[in-house]
Structures are given as structure tokens and as C-alpha cells.
Amino acid sequence: MRFVEMRGTFRPEGDIATPELSPGEAHVWIVRLDALHGHAEAAADILDEAERARARNFRFDRDRLLYRLGRATLRRLLSAYLGIEPADVPLRTGLHGKPELGAPFDTPPLHFNVSHSGDLALYAVTRDGPVGIDVEQMRPIPDLQGVAELVLSPLERTTFSSLDTGRRQAFFHEAWARKEAYLKALGDGLMRPPTSIEFGALLGEPGEAIRDREDEAASRRWRVTAWQPEPGYWAALAAPAFTESIALFESVE
Ligand SMILES: CC(C)(COP(=O)(O)OP(=O)(O)OC[C@H]1O[C@@H](n2cnc3c(N)ncnc32)[C@H](O)[C@@H]1OP(=O)(O)O)[C@@H](O)C(=O)NCCC(=O)NCCS
């Protein structure tokens, strides 16, 4: 997938211009949730009863705030695509916990997925088919070697071990983001061991090979692209193989 120039911005309040979303295209909105802290009340107003109940269950105020802001942002973004009010976006939870749109927007569906880490939230939207997105803030991991063994495939581990210590962090976070995005696109695959999925791009191979022990056709079905949306973060988008381009949209303060 190639990136196309940024074509829009998300503002904390006010209408979002209806984005034109063509077949073969995925939109990724990059939103800084810390810039939205002053807009928490407006955010709480557009959540539905299930979201409010979930928000109340968070133990820490910061988690509750980020959840409210993240969900309200999702509603505002989807409302721009659907041409309805944010509070009216019929969000429901799919069989394995993946949020999706309910009737009448489920045929043909607008597909989306969400990820947050640190102060960043990323939202992917496409009409092409299921998508998965992941963002990871790079943080020091105390037992990186041990965690790498739980996440990386044997070949990825060999490459990881050949790197100097400084580069291992970035390699690991990119791998994690790719795997999580891919598993989130599958939706029902979150319980699978990430070691059973391997990306040629991480091994220095040309092209976008995906080796999935449970799907020999993974490279024909899916594309997974990774990039750094900001220094200190890795992100990845998994989309159907015929999705050709990713348009990035950024938030402004
Ligand atoms: C549920 C899970 C996807 C959440 O991921 P996370 O990294 O903690 O959080 P993210 O911010 O990236 O994603 C959370 C969002 O994913 C979405 N989500 C939830 N269940 C999902 C599913 N089954 N499929 C796709 N997306 C899902 C939701 O929108 C959620 O946001 P919300 O809680 O605000 O509604 C994840 O914890 C999980 O189960 N992963 C297992 C896969 C694995 O083993 N990964 C290891 C690294 S490769």
C-alpha cells in the first residue's frame, strides 16, 4: 500500500467535512487524545448507554477520560462518513469484541478499526473489507528478549538477535504493531499465538510476504503496512490486498 498526501484534519469540535472514500483506499485518522482533554463534556454527551456504563467501570480517571474521548472521536469520524449525527451512529460489538456498525449501515458495511497507545489514537476506515489497525508507543521493555520469544516467529527472532541492542526496540515494536493489526483485521484471531505469523518485510525480503500458519493464502488476501506516525510510535494497518492506498488525516489543536 502506498501513502497519499494528507487531505483533511480533525478538529476537537465542529463538523468534519464528509471525506470522499473510494474503493481501493483506506483512510487513517491520527488523533492526539491529549489535545482533546478540554472537550470531555461534549464527548460524554454523544456516547450511548453501553459506552457510559463501560466508562463508569474504569478504575482510573485518566483511563475513563481517554475511553470517553476515544469513543466520541470514533462516533464523530464515522458520522462524517455516514452523514448522520455522532450520537446516532449504531455501534455494536461483534462476536469477538470487534466494534462494527449495526443496521442500516451494515450492508454494504463501512469497515473501521481503532487503536490507542500513549496519547495517540488511530482510526482506520475503508469500504474494501475488514481492517485492523494498531499503534504502539515505544517503551523500554524490561525483559525484551523474553517477550520477543512469545511474539516473534523463529526467523524473526534470528533477525532480532542479530541486531544491536538499540535497534531491537524498534524491530520489536514494529513486529508487534504488524501482528496486532493483522490479528485485529481477522477479528476472531486475537487468541492465536503471534509467533505463528511472520512478515517478510521484517526479514529484509522484498515485497509484502505474510506467512500465516493458518492461512497459506494470507499474502494474496492481505496487505500489512507499518510506519512511524510520530517519533516514538509504531503503527500498522492491515487491509484487504486490493486496498492500494492509505490517506493519512491528522488532528489539529
Ligand atoms: C483486544 C485487543 C485487540 C486490544 O488491543 P490493545 O493493543 O490492548 O488495544 P488497542 O488500542 O490496539 O485496540 C483496542 C481497540 O480494538 C478494538 N477491538 C476490540 N476487540 C477487537 C477484536 N476482536 N478485533 C479487532 N478489534 C478489536 C476496539 O475498538 C478497542 O477499542 P475500545 O476498547 O476503545 O473499544 C488485544 O488486547 C488482544 O486481545 N490482543 C491479542 C493479540 C495478541 O496476542 N497480541 C500480541 C502482540 S502481537
PDB file of C-alpha atoms and ligand atoms in Angstrom:
ATOM      1  CA  MET A   1       0.000   0.000   0.000  1.00  0.00           C
ATOM      2  CA  ARG A   2       1.270   3.459  -0.787  1.00  0.00           C
ATOM      3  CA  PHE A   3       0.614   6.607   1.210  1.00  0.00           C
ATOM      4  CA  VAL A   4      -1.167   9.501  -0.421  1.00  0.00           C
ATOM      5  CA  GLU A   5      -0.904  13.069   0.786  1.00  0.00           C
ATOM      6  CA  MET A   6      -2.883  14.156   3.851  1.00  0.00           C
ATOM      7  CA  ARG A   7      -6.202  15.528   2.801  1.00  0.00           C
ATOM      8  CA  GLY A   8      -8.039  16.523   5.909  1.00  0.00           C
ATOM      9  CA  THR A   9      -7.850  17.419   9.544  1.00  0.00           C
ATOM     10  CA  PHE A  10      -9.810  16.504  12.618  1.00  0.00           C
ATOM     11  CA  ARG A  11     -10.735  19.336  14.968  1.00  0.00           C
ATOM     12  CA  PRO A  12     -11.852  18.709  18.565  1.00  0.00           C
ATOM     13  CA  GLU A  13     -15.295  20.236  17.911  1.00  0.00           C
ATOM     14  CA  GLY A  14     -17.377  21.328  14.948  1.00  0.00           C
ATOM     15  CA  ASP A  15     -18.345  19.479  11.824  1.00  0.00           C
ATOM     16  CA  ILE A  16     -15.918  17.280   9.924  1.00  0.00           C
ATOM     17  CA  ALA A  17     -16.175  17.644   6.160  1.00  0.00           C
ATOM     18  CA  THR A  18     -17.524  14.424   4.619  1.00  0.00           C
ATOM     19  CA  PRO A  19     -14.445  12.555   3.452  1.00  0.00           C
ATOM     20  CA  GLU A  20     -14.581  11.014  -0.003  1.00  0.00           C
ATOM     21  CA  LEU A  21     -13.667   7.366   0.402  1.00  0.00           C
ATOM     22  CA  SER A  22     -13.090   5.499  -2.861  1.00  0.00           C
ATOM     23  CA  PRO A  23     -12.723   1.747  -3.407  1.00  0.00           C
ATOM     24  CA  GLY A  24      -9.093   0.698  -3.103  1.00  0.00           C
ATOM     25  CA  GLU A  25      -8.495   3.307  -0.436  1.00  0.00           C
ATOM     26  CA  ALA A  26      -8.171   3.283   3.344  1.00  0.00           C
ATOM     27  CA  HIS A  27      -8.305   6.396   5.487  1.00  0.00           C
ATOM     28  CA  VAL A  28      -6.281   6.602   8.681  1.00  0.00           C
ATOM     29  CA  TRP A  29      -7.062   9.370  11.159  1.00  0.00           C
ATOM     30  CA  ILE A  30      -4.294  10.172  13.623  1.00  0.00           C
ATOM     31  CA  VAL A  31      -5.723  11.940  16.648  1.00  0.00           C
ATOM     32  CA  ARG A  32      -3.876  13.254  19.711  1.00  0.00           C
ATOM     33  CA  LEU A  33      -6.221  12.488  22.573  1.00  0.00           C
ATOM     34  CA  ASP A  34      -4.264  14.773  24.953  1.00  0.00           C
ATOM     35  CA  ALA A  35      -5.312  17.734  22.782  1.00  0.00           C
ATOM     36  CA  LEU A  36      -8.964  16.842  23.410  1.00  0.00           C
ATOM     37  CA  HIS A  37      -8.898  16.919  27.221  1.00  0.00           C
ATOM     38  CA  GLY A  38     -10.811  20.234  27.308  1.00  0.00           C
ATOM     39  CA  HIS A  39     -13.634  18.656  25.326  1.00  0.00           C
ATOM     40  CA  ALA A  40     -14.541  15.824  27.669  1.00  0.00           C
ATOM     41  CA  GLU A  41     -18.067  17.074  28.457  1.00  0.00           C
ATOM     42  CA  ALA A  42     -19.072  17.376  24.828  1.00  0.00           C
ATOM     43  CA  ALA A  43     -17.621  13.900  24.315  1.00  0.00           C
ATOM     44  CA  ALA A  44     -19.628  12.337  27.151  1.00  0.00           C
ATOM     45  CA  ASP A  45     -22.865  13.729  25.672  1.00  0.00           C
ATOM     46  CA  ILE A  46     -22.677  11.701  22.479  1.00  0.00           C
ATOM     47  CA  LEU A  47     -21.979   8.267  23.992  1.00  0.00           C
ATOM     48  CA  ASP A  48     -24.700   5.651  24.233  1.00  0.00           C
ATOM     49  CA  GLU A  49     -25.796   3.946  27.445  1.00  0.00           C
ATOM     50  CA  ALA A  50     -23.484   0.935  26.999  1.00  0.00           C
ATOM     51  CA  GLU A  51     -20.467   3.215  26.485  1.00  0.00           C
ATOM     52  CA  ARG A  52     -21.379   5.318  29.518  1.00  0.00           C
ATOM     53  CA  ALA A  53     -21.677   2.176  31.621  1.00  0.00           C
ATOM     54  CA  ARG A  54     -18.312   0.942  30.375  1.00  0.00           C
ATOM     55  CA  ALA A  55     -16.746   4.335  31.109  1.00  0.00           C
ATOM     56  CA  ARG A  56     -18.059   4.216  34.686  1.00  0.00           C
ATOM     57  CA  ASN A  57     -16.306   0.889  35.224  1.00  0.00           C
ATOM     58  CA  PHE A  58     -12.796   2.251  34.643  1.00  0.00           C
ATOM     59  CA  ARG A  59     -10.872   2.432  37.879  1.00  0.00           C
ATOM     60  CA  PHE A  60      -8.606   5.334  36.956  1.00  0.00           C
ATOM     61  CA  ASP A  61      -9.897   8.773  35.912  1.00  0.00           C
ATOM     62  CA  ARG A  62      -7.354   9.024  33.103  1.00  0.00           C
ATOM     63  CA  ASP A  63      -8.464   5.720  31.557  1.00  0.00           C
ATOM     64  CA  ARG A  64     -12.103   6.793  31.826  1.00  0.00           C
ATOM     65  CA  LEU A  65     -11.321  10.124  30.152  1.00  0.00           C
ATOM     66  CA  LEU A  66      -9.329   8.532  27.324  1.00  0.00           C
ATOM     67  CA  TYR A  67     -12.060   5.962  26.695  1.00  0.00           C
ATOM     68  CA  ARG A  68     -14.749   8.678  26.502  1.00  0.00           C
ATOM     69  CA  LEU A  69     -12.647  10.854  24.211  1.00  0.00           C
ATOM     70  CA  GLY A  70     -11.677   7.893  22.036  1.00  0.00           C
ATOM     71  CA  ARG A  71     -15.253   6.665  21.605  1.00  0.00           C
ATOM     72  CA  ALA A  72     -16.624  10.161  20.983  1.00  0.00           C
ATOM     73  CA  THR A  73     -13.947  10.725  18.340  1.00  0.00           C
ATOM     74  CA  LEU A  74     -14.857   7.421  16.687  1.00  0.00           C
ATOM     75  CA  ARG A  75     -18.527   8.465  16.624  1.00  0.00           C
ATOM     76  CA  ARG A  76     -17.700  11.890  15.185  1.00  0.00           C
ATOM     77  CA  LEU A  77     -15.482  10.421  12.468  1.00  0.00           C
ATOM     78  CA  LEU A  78     -17.970   7.724  11.447  1.00  0.00           C
ATOM     79  CA  SER A  79     -20.800  10.259  11.476  1.00  0.00           C
ATOM     80  CA  ALA A  80     -18.939  12.276   8.840  1.00  0.00           C
ATOM     81  CA  TYR A  81     -18.788   9.234   6.537  1.00  0.00           C
ATOM     82  CA  LEU A  82     -22.387   8.207   7.203  1.00  0.00           C
ATOM     83  CA  GLY A  83     -23.966  11.669   7.142  1.00  0.00           C
ATOM     84  CA  ILE A  84     -25.728  11.254  10.498  1.00  0.00           C
ATOM     85  CA  GLU A  85     -25.319  12.698  13.999  1.00  0.00           C
ATOM     86  CA  PRO A  86     -22.494  11.224  16.113  1.00  0.00           C
ATOM     87  CA  ALA A  87     -24.940  10.096  18.810  1.00  0.00           C
ATOM     88  CA  ASP A  88     -26.940   8.188  16.170  1.00  0.00           C
ATOM     89  CA  VAL A  89     -24.025   6.057  14.896  1.00  0.00           C
ATOM     90  CA  PRO A  90     -25.213   2.489  15.592  1.00  0.00           C
ATOM     91  CA  LEU A  91     -22.095   0.972  17.109  1.00  0.00           C
ATOM     92  CA  ARG A  92     -22.310  -2.634  18.216  1.00  0.00           C
ATOM     93  CA  THR A  93     -19.845  -5.219  19.383  1.00  0.00           C
ATOM     94  CA  GLY A  94     -19.179  -8.170  17.077  1.00  0.00           C
ATOM     95  CA  LEU A  95     -18.853 -11.770  18.128  1.00  0.00           C
ATOM     96  CA  HIS A  96     -15.251 -11.482  19.327  1.00  0.00           C
ATOM     97  CA  GLY A  97     -15.405  -7.950  20.672  1.00  0.00           C
ATOM     98  CA  LYS A  98     -14.577  -6.116  17.429  1.00  0.00           C
ATOM     99  CA  PRO A  99     -16.717  -2.976  17.186  1.00  0.00           C
ATOM    100  CA  GLU A 100     -18.789  -2.730  13.989  1.00  0.00           C
ATOM    101  CA  LEU A 101     -21.711  -0.794  12.551  1.00  0.00           C
ATOM    102  CA  GLY A 102     -25.267  -2.009  13.021  1.00  0.00           C
ATOM    103  CA  ALA A 103     -28.263  -1.626  10.679  1.00  0.00           C
ATOM    104  CA  PRO A 104     -28.819   0.097   8.343  1.00  0.00           C
ATOM    105  CA  PHE A 105     -25.083   0.662   7.845  1.00  0.00           C
ATOM    106  CA  ASP A 106     -24.064  -2.997   7.857  1.00  0.00           C
ATOM    107  CA  THR A 107     -24.989  -3.666   4.208  1.00  0.00           C
ATOM    108  CA  PRO A 108     -22.770  -2.767   2.499  1.00  0.00           C
ATOM    109  CA  PRO A 109     -20.661  -2.132   5.552  1.00  0.00           C
ATOM    110  CA  LEU A 110     -18.256   0.679   6.220  1.00  0.00           C
ATOM    111  CA  HIS A 111     -15.333  -1.069   7.906  1.00  0.00           C
ATOM    112  CA  PHE A 112     -13.293   0.519  10.641  1.00  0.00           C
ATOM    113  CA  ASN A 113     -10.923  -0.289  13.460  1.00  0.00           C
ATOM    114  CA  VAL A 114      -9.373   1.641  16.338  1.00  0.00           C
ATOM    115  CA  SER A 115      -6.178   1.567  18.354  1.00  0.00           C
ATOM    116  CA  HIS A 116      -4.729   3.775  21.063  1.00  0.00           C
ATOM    117  CA  SER A 117      -1.381   3.954  22.815  1.00  0.00           C
ATOM    118  CA  GLY A 118       0.134   6.771  24.843  1.00  0.00           C
ATOM    119  CA  ASP A 119      -1.646   9.924  23.701  1.00  0.00           C
ATOM    120  CA  LEU A 120      -2.289   8.759  20.149  1.00  0.00           C
ATOM    121  CA  ALA A 121      -5.435   7.185  18.760  1.00  0.00           C
ATOM    122  CA  LEU A 122      -5.571   5.837  15.214  1.00  0.00           C
ATOM    123  CA  TYR A 123      -8.800   5.155  13.335  1.00  0.00           C
ATOM    124  CA  ALA A 124      -8.869   3.207  10.056  1.00  0.00           C
ATOM    125  CA  VAL A 125     -11.876   3.399   7.725  1.00  0.00           C
ATOM    126  CA  THR A 126     -12.427   1.642   4.391  1.00  0.00           C
ATOM    127  CA  ARG A 127     -15.166   0.177   2.223  1.00  0.00           C
ATOM    128  CA  ASP A 128     -12.881  -2.580   0.901  1.00  0.00           C
ATOM    129  CA  GLY A 129     -13.383  -5.115   3.708  1.00  0.00           C
ATOM    130  CA  PRO A 130     -12.281  -5.802   7.279  1.00  0.00           C
ATOM    131  CA  VAL A 131      -9.344  -3.727   8.542  1.00  0.00           C
ATOM    132  CA  GLY A 132      -7.129  -3.832  11.586  1.00  0.00           C
ATOM    133  CA  ILE A 133      -5.027  -1.029  12.960  1.00  0.00           C
ATOM    134  CA  ASP A 134      -2.508  -0.923  15.774  1.00  0.00           C
ATOM    135  CA  VAL A 135      -0.361   1.786  17.301  1.00  0.00           C
ATOM    136  CA  GLU A 136       2.325   1.114  19.886  1.00  0.00           C
ATOM    137  CA  GLN A 137       4.210   3.704  21.878  1.00  0.00           C
ATOM    138  CA  MET A 138       7.795   2.525  22.128  1.00  0.00           C
ATOM    139  CA  ARG A 139       8.584   1.928  25.776  1.00  0.00           C
ATOM    140  CA  PRO A 140      11.512   0.176  27.364  1.00  0.00           C
ATOM    141  CA  ILE A 141      10.520  -3.460  27.947  1.00  0.00           C
ATOM    142  CA  PRO A 142      12.442  -4.889  30.914  1.00  0.00           C
ATOM    143  CA  ASP A 143      12.739  -8.459  29.573  1.00  0.00           C
ATOM    144  CA  LEU A 144      12.681  -7.693  25.854  1.00  0.00           C
ATOM    145  CA  GLN A 145      14.382 -10.978  24.955  1.00  0.00           C
ATOM    146  CA  GLY A 146      11.779 -12.979  26.874  1.00  0.00           C
ATOM    147  CA  VAL A 147       8.835 -11.059  25.408  1.00  0.00           C
ATOM    148  CA  ALA A 148      10.326 -11.369  21.903  1.00  0.00           C
ATOM    149  CA  GLU A 149      10.255 -15.142  22.302  1.00  0.00           C
ATOM    150  CA  LEU A 150       6.496 -15.002  22.949  1.00  0.00           C
ATOM    151  CA  VAL A 151       5.752 -12.727  19.980  1.00  0.00           C
ATOM    152  CA  LEU A 152       8.303 -13.268  17.177  1.00  0.00           C
ATOM    153  CA  SER A 153       8.479 -16.230  14.802  1.00  0.00           C
ATOM    154  CA  PRO A 154      11.717 -18.284  14.824  1.00  0.00           C
ATOM    155  CA  LEU A 155      13.086 -16.448  11.747  1.00  0.00           C
ATOM    156  CA  GLU A 156      12.096 -13.060  13.163  1.00  0.00           C
ATOM    157  CA  ARG A 157      13.880 -13.998  16.392  1.00  0.00           C
ATOM    158  CA  THR A 158      17.058 -14.765  14.467  1.00  0.00           C
ATOM    159  CA  THR A 159      16.932 -11.343  12.805  1.00  0.00           C
ATOM    160  CA  PHE A 160      16.074  -9.687  16.122  1.00  0.00           C
ATOM    161  CA  SER A 161      19.076 -11.324  17.837  1.00  0.00           C
ATOM    162  CA  SER A 162      21.432 -10.173  15.079  1.00  0.00           C
ATOM    163  CA  LEU A 163      20.573  -6.512  15.735  1.00  0.00           C
ATOM    164  CA  ASP A 164      22.400  -4.287  18.176  1.00  0.00           C
ATOM    165  CA  THR A 165      20.505  -3.566  21.395  1.00  0.00           C
ATOM    166  CA  GLY A 166      19.416  -0.090  20.274  1.00  0.00           C
ATOM    167  CA  ARG A 167      17.649  -1.392  17.153  1.00  0.00           C
ATOM    168  CA  ARG A 168      15.900  -4.283  18.871  1.00  0.00           C
ATOM    169  CA  GLN A 169      13.304  -1.998  20.494  1.00  0.00           C
ATOM    170  CA  ALA A 170      12.176  -0.582  17.136  1.00  0.00           C
ATOM    171  CA  PHE A 171      12.180  -4.018  15.463  1.00  0.00           C
ATOM    172  CA  PHE A 172      10.088  -5.482  18.249  1.00  0.00           C
ATOM    173  CA  HIS A 173       7.531  -2.651  18.283  1.00  0.00           C
ATOM    174  CA  GLU A 174       7.166  -2.738  14.502  1.00  0.00           C
ATOM    175  CA  ALA A 175       6.649  -6.510  14.611  1.00  0.00           C
ATOM    176  CA  TRP A 176       4.130  -6.197  17.431  1.00  0.00           C
ATOM    177  CA  ALA A 177       2.161  -3.488  15.579  1.00  0.00           C
ATOM    178  CA  ARG A 178       2.093  -5.552  12.354  1.00  0.00           C
ATOM    179  CA  LYS A 179       0.922  -8.706  14.112  1.00  0.00           C
ATOM    180  CA  GLU A 180      -1.692  -6.980  16.216  1.00  0.00           C
ATOM    181  CA  ALA A 181      -3.060  -5.072  13.171  1.00  0.00           C
ATOM    182  CA  TYR A 182      -3.283  -8.329  11.219  1.00  0.00           C
ATOM    183  CA  LEU A 183      -4.982 -10.180  14.085  1.00  0.00           C
ATOM    184  CA  LYS A 184      -7.391  -7.267  14.574  1.00  0.00           C
ATOM    185  CA  ALA A 185      -8.286  -7.343  10.882  1.00  0.00           C
ATOM    186  CA  LEU A 186      -9.140 -11.036  11.236  1.00  0.00           C
ATOM    187  CA  GLY A 187     -11.205 -10.014  14.265  1.00  0.00           C
ATOM    188  CA  ASP A 188     -11.613 -13.505  15.611  1.00  0.00           C
ATOM    189  CA  GLY A 189      -7.914 -14.304  15.683  1.00  0.00           C
ATOM    190  CA  LEU A 190      -6.868 -12.491  18.817  1.00  0.00           C
ATOM    191  CA  MET A 191      -6.267 -15.607  20.854  1.00  0.00           C
ATOM    192  CA  ARG A 192      -3.792 -17.042  18.349  1.00  0.00           C
ATOM    193  CA  PRO A 193      -0.084 -17.086  19.141  1.00  0.00           C
ATOM    194  CA  PRO A 194       1.587 -14.164  17.335  1.00  0.00           C
ATOM    195  CA  THR A 195       4.616 -16.447  16.749  1.00  0.00           C
ATOM    196  CA  SER A 196       2.574 -18.233  14.040  1.00  0.00           C
ATOM    197  CA  ILE A 197       2.576 -15.124  11.821  1.00  0.00           C
ATOM    198  CA  GLU A 198       5.656 -13.777  10.046  1.00  0.00           C
ATOM    199  CA  PHE A 199       6.296 -10.739   7.860  1.00  0.00           C
ATOM    200  CA  GLY A 200       8.879 -10.855   5.074  1.00  0.00           C
ATOM    201  CA  ALA A 201       9.382  -7.094   5.398  1.00  0.00           C
ATOM    202  CA  LEU A 202      10.860  -7.625   8.871  1.00  0.00           C
ATOM    203  CA  LEU A 203      13.365 -10.105   7.470  1.00  0.00           C
ATOM    204  CA  GLY A 204      14.652  -7.795   4.756  1.00  0.00           C
ATOM    205  CA  GLU A 205      12.745  -9.596   1.979  1.00  0.00           C
ATOM    206  CA  PRO A 206      11.394  -7.561  -0.932  1.00  0.00           C
ATOM    207  CA  GLY A 207       7.610  -7.442  -1.274  1.00  0.00           C
ATOM    208  CA  GLU A 208       4.969  -7.889   1.375  1.00  0.00           C
ATOM    209  CA  ALA A 209       5.028 -11.606   2.182  1.00  0.00           C
ATOM    210  CA  ILE A 210       2.823 -12.683   5.079  1.00  0.00           C
ATOM    211  CA  ARG A 211       3.312 -16.224   6.315  1.00  0.00           C
ATOM    212  CA  ASP A 212       0.422 -17.337   8.465  1.00  0.00           C
ATOM    213  CA  ARG A 213       0.468 -20.942   9.643  1.00  0.00           C
ATOM    214  CA  GLU A 214      -3.346 -20.986   9.484  1.00  0.00           C
ATOM    215  CA  ASP A 215      -3.732 -19.362   6.053  1.00  0.00           C
ATOM    216  CA  GLU A 216      -1.476 -20.229   3.143  1.00  0.00           C
ATOM    217  CA  ALA A 217      -3.153 -17.529   1.046  1.00  0.00           C
ATOM    218  CA  ALA A 218      -2.504 -14.718   3.565  1.00  0.00           C
ATOM    219  CA  SER A 219      -0.218 -12.813   1.176  1.00  0.00           C
ATOM    220  CA  ARG A 220      -2.878 -12.920  -1.517  1.00  0.00           C
ATOM    221  CA  ARG A 221      -5.627 -11.812   0.854  1.00  0.00           C
ATOM    222  CA  TRP A 222      -3.961  -9.134   2.986  1.00  0.00           C
ATOM    223  CA  ARG A 223      -1.566  -6.203   2.941  1.00  0.00           C
ATOM    224  CA  VAL A 224       0.081  -5.014   6.142  1.00  0.00           C
ATOM    225  CA  THR A 225       1.917  -1.685   6.120  1.00  0.00           C
ATOM    226  CA  ALA A 226       3.908  -0.302   9.054  1.00  0.00           C
ATOM    227  CA  TRP A 227       5.147   3.239   9.650  1.00  0.00           C
ATOM    228  CA  GLN A 228       6.024   5.704  12.399  1.00  0.00           C
ATOM    229  CA  PRO A 229       3.145   8.183  12.812  1.00  0.00           C
ATOM    230  CA  GLU A 230       5.328  10.170  15.238  1.00  0.00           C
ATOM    231  CA  PRO A 231       8.778   9.640  16.694  1.00  0.00           C
ATOM    232  CA  GLY A 232       8.480   7.085  19.483  1.00  0.00           C
ATOM    233  CA  TYR A 233       5.482   5.280  17.981  1.00  0.00           C
ATOM    234  CA  TRP A 234       4.993   2.415  15.507  1.00  0.00           C
ATOM    235  CA  ALA A 235       1.732   1.868  13.692  1.00  0.00           C
ATOM    236  CA  ALA A 236       0.485  -0.756  11.263  1.00  0.00           C
ATOM    237  CA  LEU A 237      -2.557  -1.126   9.077  1.00  0.00           C
ATOM    238  CA  ALA A 238      -3.854  -4.484   7.789  1.00  0.00           C
ATOM    239  CA  ALA A 239      -6.305  -4.235   4.913  1.00  0.00           C
ATOM    240  CA  PRO A 240      -7.577  -6.413   2.048  1.00  0.00           C
ATOM    241  CA  ALA A 241      -4.936  -6.998  -0.634  1.00  0.00           C
ATOM    242  CA  PHE A 242      -6.725  -4.829  -3.174  1.00  0.00           C
ATOM    243  CA  THR A 243      -6.534  -1.762  -0.929  1.00  0.00           C
ATOM    244  CA  GLU A 244      -3.907   0.235  -2.771  1.00  0.00           C
ATOM    245  CA  SER A 245      -3.508   3.459  -0.854  1.00  0.00           C
ATOM    246  CA  ILE A 246      -3.654   4.912   2.634  1.00  0.00           C
ATOM    247  CA  ALA A 247      -4.668   8.537   3.080  1.00  0.00           C
ATOM    248  CA  LEU A 248      -3.487   9.990   6.388  1.00  0.00           C
ATOM    249  CA  PHE A 249      -5.528  12.611   8.210  1.00  0.00           C
ATOM    250  CA  GLU A 250      -4.109  14.374  11.240  1.00  0.00           C
ATOM    251  CA  SER A 251      -5.697  16.165  14.182  1.00  0.00           C
ATOM    252  CA  VAL A 252      -5.048  19.845  14.781  1.00  0.00           C
ATOM    253  CA  GLU A 253      -5.216  21.655  18.114  1.00  0.00           C
TER     254      GLU A 253
HETATM  255  C1  LIG B   1      -8.451  -6.837  22.318  1.00  0.00           C
HETATM  256  C2  LIG B   1      -7.134  -6.285  21.813  1.00  0.00           C
HETATM  257  C3  LIG B   1      -7.215  -6.262  20.302  1.00  0.00           C
HETATM  258  C4  LIG B   1      -6.890  -4.880  22.313  1.00  0.00           C
HETATM  259  O1  LIG B   1      -5.684  -4.454  21.831  1.00  0.00           O
HETATM  260  P1  LIG B   1      -4.792  -3.388  22.618  1.00  0.00           P
HETATM  261  O2  LIG B   1      -3.442  -3.366  21.990  1.00  0.00           O
HETATM  262  O3  LIG B   1      -4.903  -3.614  24.068  1.00  0.00           O
HETATM  263  O4  LIG B   1      -5.543  -2.068  22.334  1.00  0.00           O
HETATM  264  P2  LIG B   1      -5.753  -1.266  21.005  1.00  0.00           P
HETATM  265  O5  LIG B   1      -5.879   0.125  21.457  1.00  0.00           O
HETATM  266  O6  LIG B   1      -4.806  -1.574  19.912  1.00  0.00           O
HETATM  267  O7  LIG B   1      -7.178  -1.791  20.488  1.00  0.00           O
HETATM  268  C5  LIG B   1      -8.315  -1.602  21.256  1.00  0.00           C
HETATM  269  C6  LIG B   1      -9.477  -1.471  20.328  1.00  0.00           C
HETATM  270  O8  LIG B   1      -9.539  -2.615  19.478  1.00  0.00           O
HETATM  271  C7  LIG B   1     -10.892  -2.832  19.137  1.00  0.00           C
HETATM  272  N1  LIG B   1     -11.159  -4.266  19.346  1.00  0.00           N
HETATM  273  C8  LIG B   1     -11.636  -4.896  20.437  1.00  0.00           C
HETATM  274  N2  LIG B   1     -11.764  -6.226  20.165  1.00  0.00           N
HETATM  275  C9  LIG B   1     -11.360  -6.411  18.896  1.00  0.00           C
HETATM  276  C10 LIG B   1     -11.268  -7.558  18.052  1.00  0.00           C
HETATM  277  N3  LIG B   1     -11.662  -8.778  18.439  1.00  0.00           N
HETATM  278  N4  LIG B   1     -10.800  -7.386  16.796  1.00  0.00           N
HETATM  279  C11 LIG B   1     -10.433  -6.172  16.356  1.00  0.00           C
HETATM  280  N5  LIG B   1     -10.506  -5.037  17.111  1.00  0.00           N
HETATM  281  C12 LIG B   1     -10.960  -5.175  18.368  1.00  0.00           C
HETATM  282  C13 LIG B   1     -11.744  -1.911  20.000  1.00  0.00           C
HETATM  283  O9  LIG B   1     -12.150  -0.812  19.210  1.00  0.00           O
HETATM  284  C14 LIG B   1     -10.790  -1.444  21.066  1.00  0.00           C
HETATM  285  O10 LIG B   1     -11.027  -0.122  21.474  1.00  0.00           O
HETATM  286  P3  LIG B   1     -12.088   0.219  22.627  1.00  0.00           P
HETATM  287  O11 LIG B   1     -11.744  -0.693  23.757  1.00  0.00           O
HETATM  288  O12 LIG B   1     -11.866   1.650  22.919  1.00  0.00           O
HETATM  289  O13 LIG B   1     -13.423  -0.086  22.044  1.00  0.00           O
HETATM  290  C15 LIG B   1      -5.902  -7.082  22.299  1.00  0.00           C
HETATM  291  O14 LIG B   1      -5.729  -6.886  23.650  1.00  0.00           O
HETATM  292  C16 LIG B   1      -5.788  -8.539  22.120  1.00  0.00           C
HETATM  293  O15 LIG B   1      -6.559  -9.365  22.536  1.00  0.00           O
HETATM  294  N6  LIG B   1      -4.709  -8.909  21.506  1.00  0.00           N
HETATM  295  C17 LIG B   1      -4.353 -10.276  21.356  1.00  0.00           C
HETATM  296  C18 LIG B   1      -3.429 -10.438  20.209  1.00  0.00           C
HETATM  297  C19 LIG B   1      -2.054 -10.725  20.703  1.00  0.00           C
HETATM  298  O16 LIG B   1      -1.751 -11.781  21.205  1.00  0.00           O
HETATM  299  N7  LIG B   1      -1.205  -9.736  20.538  1.00  0.00           N
HETATM  300  C20 LIG B   1       0.139  -9.846  20.973  1.00  0.00           C
HETATM  301  C21 LIG B   1       1.012  -8.902  20.212  1.00  0.00           C
HETATM  302  S1  LIG B   1       1.195  -9.353  18.542  1.00  0.00           S
END
